[in-house]
Amino acid sequence: MSVCLFIKSHRLRVRELEMDTESRRVFRNGQEVNLTAKEFDLLELLLTHPGKVYSREQLLNIVWGFEYPGDVRTVDVHVRRLREKIEANPSDPKYVYTKWGVGYFYKD
């Protein structure tokens, strides 16, 4: 009897970004980008669900947890900081987009 093992890849590549979900490291054009834990979680969620728009409330519940006492503007602050770290031009994002009046998403 033979046994087949399927190993799920822990690397995600999107244009200039490479994400290693096992080591929780992100690289842009081969250079490591230092992200906080929440920035990493936010980016991972968006990149692994292209086209899905998440409201601020959804992101707060998924990334921070239902018990988090903070405000939804926490999401905006983290998105801004994340864009500053991964985008060539944060005011013209290529990874984390805003759906005005709704929330944030990634599209490929």
JSON list of C-alpha atoms in Angstrom, two decimals:
[
{"chain": "A", "resi": 1, "resn": "MET", "atom": "CA", "xyz": [0.00, 0.00, 0.00]},
{"chain": "A", "resi": 2, "resn": "SER", "atom": "CA", "xyz": [1.43, 3.37, -0.96]},
{"chain": "A", "resi": 3, "resn": "VAL", "atom": "CA", "xyz": [0.82, 6.59, 0.87]},
{"chain": "A", "resi": 4, "resn": "CYS", "atom": "CA", "xyz": [0.66, 9.97, -0.84]},
{"chain": "A", "resi": 5, "resn": "LEU", "atom": "CA", "xyz": [1.35, 13.09, 1.15]},
{"chain": "A", "resi": 6, "resn": "PHE", "atom": "CA", "xyz": [0.20, 16.44, -0.11]},
{"chain": "A", "resi": 7, "resn": "ILE", "atom": "CA", "xyz": [2.12, 19.34, 1.31]},
{"chain": "A", "resi": 8, "resn": "LYS", "atom": "CA", "xyz": [0.36, 22.64, 1.11]},
{"chain": "A", "resi": 9, "resn": "SER", "atom": "CA", "xyz": [2.66, 25.34, -0.17]},
{"chain": "A", "resi": 10, "resn": "HIS", "atom": "CA", "xyz": [3.45, 27.97, 2.38]},
{"chain": "A", "resi": 11, "resn": "ARG", "atom": "CA", "xyz": [4.75, 30.45, -0.21]},
{"chain": "A", "resi": 12, "resn": "LEU", "atom": "CA", "xyz": [2.59, 32.95, -2.01]},
{"chain": "A", "resi": 13, "resn": "ARG", "atom": "CA", "xyz": [3.93, 35.10, -4.83]},
{"chain": "A", "resi": 14, "resn": "VAL", "atom": "CA", "xyz": [2.04, 38.12, -6.14]},
{"chain": "A", "resi": 15, "resn": "ARG", "atom": "CA", "xyz": [3.95, 40.31, -8.60]},
{"chain": "A", "resi": 16, "resn": "GLU", "atom": "CA", "xyz": [6.89, 41.76, -6.60]},
{"chain": "A", "resi": 17, "resn": "LEU", "atom": "CA", "xyz": [5.68, 40.36, -3.28]},
{"chain": "A", "resi": 18, "resn": "GLU", "atom": "CA", "xyz": [6.55, 36.97, -1.87]},
{"chain": "A", "resi": 19, "resn": "MET", "atom": "CA", "xyz": [4.95, 35.80, 1.35]},
{"chain": "A", "resi": 20, "resn": "ASP", "atom": "CA", "xyz": [6.11, 32.83, 3.40]},
{"chain": "A", "resi": 21, "resn": "THR", "atom": "CA", "xyz": [3.21, 31.96, 5.67]},
{"chain": "A", "resi": 22, "resn": "GLU", "atom": "CA", "xyz": [5.24, 29.42, 7.63]},
{"chain": "A", "resi": 23, "resn": "SER", "atom": "CA", "xyz": [8.04, 31.80, 8.66]},
{"chain": "A", "resi": 24, "resn": "ARG", "atom": "CA", "xyz": [5.67, 34.83, 8.50]},
{"chain": "A", "resi": 25, "resn": "ARG", "atom": "CA", "xyz": [8.08, 36.78, 6.32]},
{"chain": "A", "resi": 26, "resn": "VAL", "atom": "CA", "xyz": [7.31, 39.05, 3.37]},
{"chain": "A", "resi": 27, "resn": "PHE", "atom": "CA", "xyz": [9.70, 40.12, 0.62]},
{"chain": "A", "resi": 28, "resn": "ARG", "atom": "CA", "xyz": [9.28, 42.87, -1.96]},
{"chain": "A", "resi": 29, "resn": "ASN", "atom": "CA", "xyz": [11.64, 42.62, -4.92]},
{"chain": "A", "resi": 30, "resn": "GLY", "atom": "CA", "xyz": [13.76, 40.22, -2.87]},
{"chain": "A", "resi": 31, "resn": "GLN", "atom": "CA", "xyz": [14.11, 42.60, 0.09]},
{"chain": "A", "resi": 32, "resn": "GLU", "atom": "CA", "xyz": [12.50, 41.62, 3.36]},
{"chain": "A", "resi": 33, "resn": "VAL", "atom": "CA", "xyz": [9.70, 43.88, 4.54]},
{"chain": "A", "resi": 34, "resn": "ASN", "atom": "CA", "xyz": [9.24, 44.01, 8.30]},
{"chain": "A", "resi": 35, "resn": "LEU", "atom": "CA", "xyz": [5.55, 43.74, 9.06]},
{"chain": "A", "resi": 36, "resn": "THR", "atom": "CA", "xyz": [3.83, 43.65, 12.42]},
{"chain": "A", "resi": 37, "resn": "ALA", "atom": "CA", "xyz": [1.80, 40.53, 13.21]},
{"chain": "A", "resi": 38, "resn": "LYS", "atom": "CA", "xyz": [-1.47, 42.28, 12.39]},
{"chain": "A", "resi": 39, "resn": "GLU", "atom": "CA", "xyz": [-0.12, 43.75, 9.14]},
{"chain": "A", "resi": 40, "resn": "PHE", "atom": "CA", "xyz": [0.99, 40.26, 8.12]},
{"chain": "A", "resi": 41, "resn": "ASP", "atom": "CA", "xyz": [-2.38, 38.72, 9.01]},
{"chain": "A", "resi": 42, "resn": "LEU", "atom": "CA", "xyz": [-4.23, 41.45, 7.13]},
{"chain": "A", "resi": 43, "resn": "LEU", "atom": "CA", "xyz": [-2.08, 41.05, 4.02]},
{"chain": "A", "resi": 44, "resn": "GLU", "atom": "CA", "xyz": [-2.33, 37.26, 4.12]},
{"chain": "A", "resi": 45, "resn": "LEU", "atom": "CA", "xyz": [-6.12, 37.39, 4.36]},
{"chain": "A", "resi": 46, "resn": "LEU", "atom": "CA", "xyz": [-6.45, 39.80, 1.43]},
{"chain": "A", "resi": 47, "resn": "LEU", "atom": "CA", "xyz": [-3.92, 38.04, -0.83]},
{"chain": "A", "resi": 48, "resn": "THR", "atom": "CA", "xyz": [-5.43, 34.62, -0.27]},
{"chain": "A", "resi": 49, "resn": "HIS", "atom": "CA", "xyz": [-8.94, 35.86, -1.14]},
{"chain": "A", "resi": 50, "resn": "PRO", "atom": "CA", "xyz": [-8.50, 37.97, -4.30]},
{"chain": "A", "resi": 51, "resn": "GLY", "atom": "CA", "xyz": [-11.54, 40.01, -5.28]},
{"chain": "A", "resi": 52, "resn": "LYS", "atom": "CA", "xyz": [-13.31, 39.58, -1.94]},
{"chain": "A", "resi": 53, "resn": "VAL", "atom": "CA", "xyz": [-14.13, 42.91, -0.35]},
{"chain": "A", "resi": 54, "resn": "TYR", "atom": "CA", "xyz": [-13.94, 42.92, 3.45]},
{"chain": "A", "resi": 55, "resn": "SER", "atom": "CA", "xyz": [-15.66, 45.61, 5.49]},
{"chain": "A", "resi": 56, "resn": "ARG", "atom": "CA", "xyz": [-13.69, 47.25, 8.30]},
{"chain": "A", "resi": 57, "resn": "GLU", "atom": "CA", "xyz": [-15.90, 45.39, 10.78]},
{"chain": "A", "resi": 58, "resn": "GLN", "atom": "CA", "xyz": [-15.17, 42.03, 9.12]},
{"chain": "A", "resi": 59, "resn": "LEU", "atom": "CA", "xyz": [-11.43, 42.71, 9.10]},
{"chain": "A", "resi": 60, "resn": "LEU", "atom": "CA", "xyz": [-11.51, 43.80, 12.73]},
{"chain": "A", "resi": 61, "resn": "ASN", "atom": "CA", "xyz": [-13.35, 40.60, 13.72]},
{"chain": "A", "resi": 62, "resn": "ILE", "atom": "CA", "xyz": [-11.19, 38.26, 11.61]},
{"chain": "A", "resi": 63, "resn": "VAL", "atom": "CA", "xyz": [-7.75, 39.76, 12.21]},
{"chain": "A", "resi": 64, "resn": "TRP", "atom": "CA", "xyz": [-8.14, 41.27, 15.69]},
{"chain": "A", "resi": 65, "resn": "GLY", "atom": "CA", "xyz": [-10.86, 38.99, 17.05]},
{"chain": "A", "resi": 66, "resn": "PHE", "atom": "CA", "xyz": [-14.41, 39.53, 18.22]},
{"chain": "A", "resi": 67, "resn": "GLU", "atom": "CA", "xyz": [-13.33, 40.55, 21.71]},
{"chain": "A", "resi": 68, "resn": "TYR", "atom": "CA", "xyz": [-11.08, 43.38, 20.49]},
{"chain": "A", "resi": 69, "resn": "PRO", "atom": "CA", "xyz": [-12.32, 46.56, 22.19]},
{"chain": "A", "resi": 70, "resn": "GLY", "atom": "CA", "xyz": [-10.88, 48.92, 19.57]},
{"chain": "A", "resi": 71, "resn": "ASP", "atom": "CA", "xyz": [-12.50, 51.00, 16.89]},
{"chain": "A", "resi": 72, "resn": "VAL", "atom": "CA", "xyz": [-12.83, 50.11, 13.19]},
{"chain": "A", "resi": 73, "resn": "ARG", "atom": "CA", "xyz": [-10.45, 52.98, 12.38]},
{"chain": "A", "resi": 74, "resn": "THR", "atom": "CA", "xyz": [-7.72, 50.68, 13.69]},
{"chain": "A", "resi": 75, "resn": "VAL", "atom": "CA", "xyz": [-8.09, 48.86, 10.36]},
{"chain": "A", "resi": 76, "resn": "ASP", "atom": "CA", "xyz": [-7.54, 52.10, 8.42]},
{"chain": "A", "resi": 77, "resn": "VAL", "atom": "CA", "xyz": [-4.36, 52.84, 10.34]},
{"chain": "A", "resi": 78, "resn": "HIS", "atom": "CA", "xyz": [-2.98, 49.35, 9.73]},
{"chain": "A", "resi": 79, "resn": "VAL", "atom": "CA", "xyz": [-3.88, 49.46, 6.04]},
{"chain": "A", "resi": 80, "resn": "ARG", "atom": "CA", "xyz": [-2.11, 52.82, 5.68]},
{"chain": "A", "resi": 81, "resn": "ARG", "atom": "CA", "xyz": [1.02, 51.49, 7.40]},
{"chain": "A", "resi": 82, "resn": "LEU", "atom": "CA", "xyz": [0.91, 48.29, 5.38]},
{"chain": "A", "resi": 83, "resn": "ARG", "atom": "CA", "xyz": [0.66, 50.26, 2.13]},
{"chain": "A", "resi": 84, "resn": "GLU", "atom": "CA", "xyz": [3.63, 52.40, 3.17]},
{"chain": "A", "resi": 85, "resn": "LYS", "atom": "CA", "xyz": [5.68, 49.22, 3.56]},
{"chain": "A", "resi": 86, "resn": "ILE", "atom": "CA", "xyz": [4.64, 47.16, 0.52]},
{"chain": "A", "resi": 87, "resn": "GLU", "atom": "CA", "xyz": [3.51, 49.62, -2.13]},
{"chain": "A", "resi": 88, "resn": "ALA", "atom": "CA", "xyz": [5.90, 51.44, -4.45]},
{"chain": "A", "resi": 89, "resn": "ASN", "atom": "CA", "xyz": [3.44, 54.35, -4.34]},
{"chain": "A", "resi": 90, "resn": "PRO", "atom": "CA", "xyz": [1.07, 54.07, -1.34]},
{"chain": "A", "resi": 91, "resn": "SER", "atom": "CA", "xyz": [-1.30, 56.67, -2.80]},
{"chain": "A", "resi": 92, "resn": "ASP", "atom": "CA", "xyz": [-1.69, 54.50, -5.93]},
{"chain": "A", "resi": 93, "resn": "PRO", "atom": "CA", "xyz": [-1.86, 50.99, -4.43]},
{"chain": "A", "resi": 94, "resn": "LYS", "atom": "CA", "xyz": [-1.34, 47.80, -6.44]},
{"chain": "A", "resi": 95, "resn": "TYR", "atom": "CA", "xyz": [-2.07, 45.33, -3.64]},
{"chain": "A", "resi": 96, "resn": "VAL", "atom": "CA", "xyz": [-4.47, 46.69, -1.05]},
{"chain": "A", "resi": 97, "resn": "TYR", "atom": "CA", "xyz": [-7.36, 48.54, -2.68]},
{"chain": "A", "resi": 98, "resn": "THR", "atom": "CA", "xyz": [-10.15, 50.55, -1.12]},
{"chain": "A", "resi": 99, "resn": "LYS", "atom": "CA", "xyz": [-13.75, 49.98, -2.10]},
{"chain": "A", "resi": 100, "resn": "TRP", "atom": "CA", "xyz": [-15.11, 53.36, -1.04]},
{"chain": "A", "resi": 101, "resn": "GLY", "atom": "CA", "xyz": [-17.87, 53.11, 1.52]},
{"chain": "A", "resi": 102, "resn": "VAL", "atom": "CA", "xyz": [-17.36, 49.34, 1.87]},
{"chain": "A", "resi": 103, "resn": "GLY", "atom": "CA", "xyz": [-13.85, 48.25, 2.86]},
{"chain": "A", "resi": 104, "resn": "TYR", "atom": "CA", "xyz": [-10.63, 46.78, 1.49]},
{"chain": "A", "resi": 105, "resn": "PHE", "atom": "CA", "xyz": [-9.65, 44.10, -1.02]},
{"chain": "A", "resi": 106, "resn": "TYR", "atom": "CA", "xyz": [-6.89, 42.72, -3.23]},
{"chain": "A", "resi": 107, "resn": "LYS", "atom": "CA", "xyz": [-7.37, 41.99, -6.91]},
{"chain": "A", "resi": 108, "resn": "ASP", "atom": "CA", "xyz": [-4.96, 40.24, -9.20]}
]
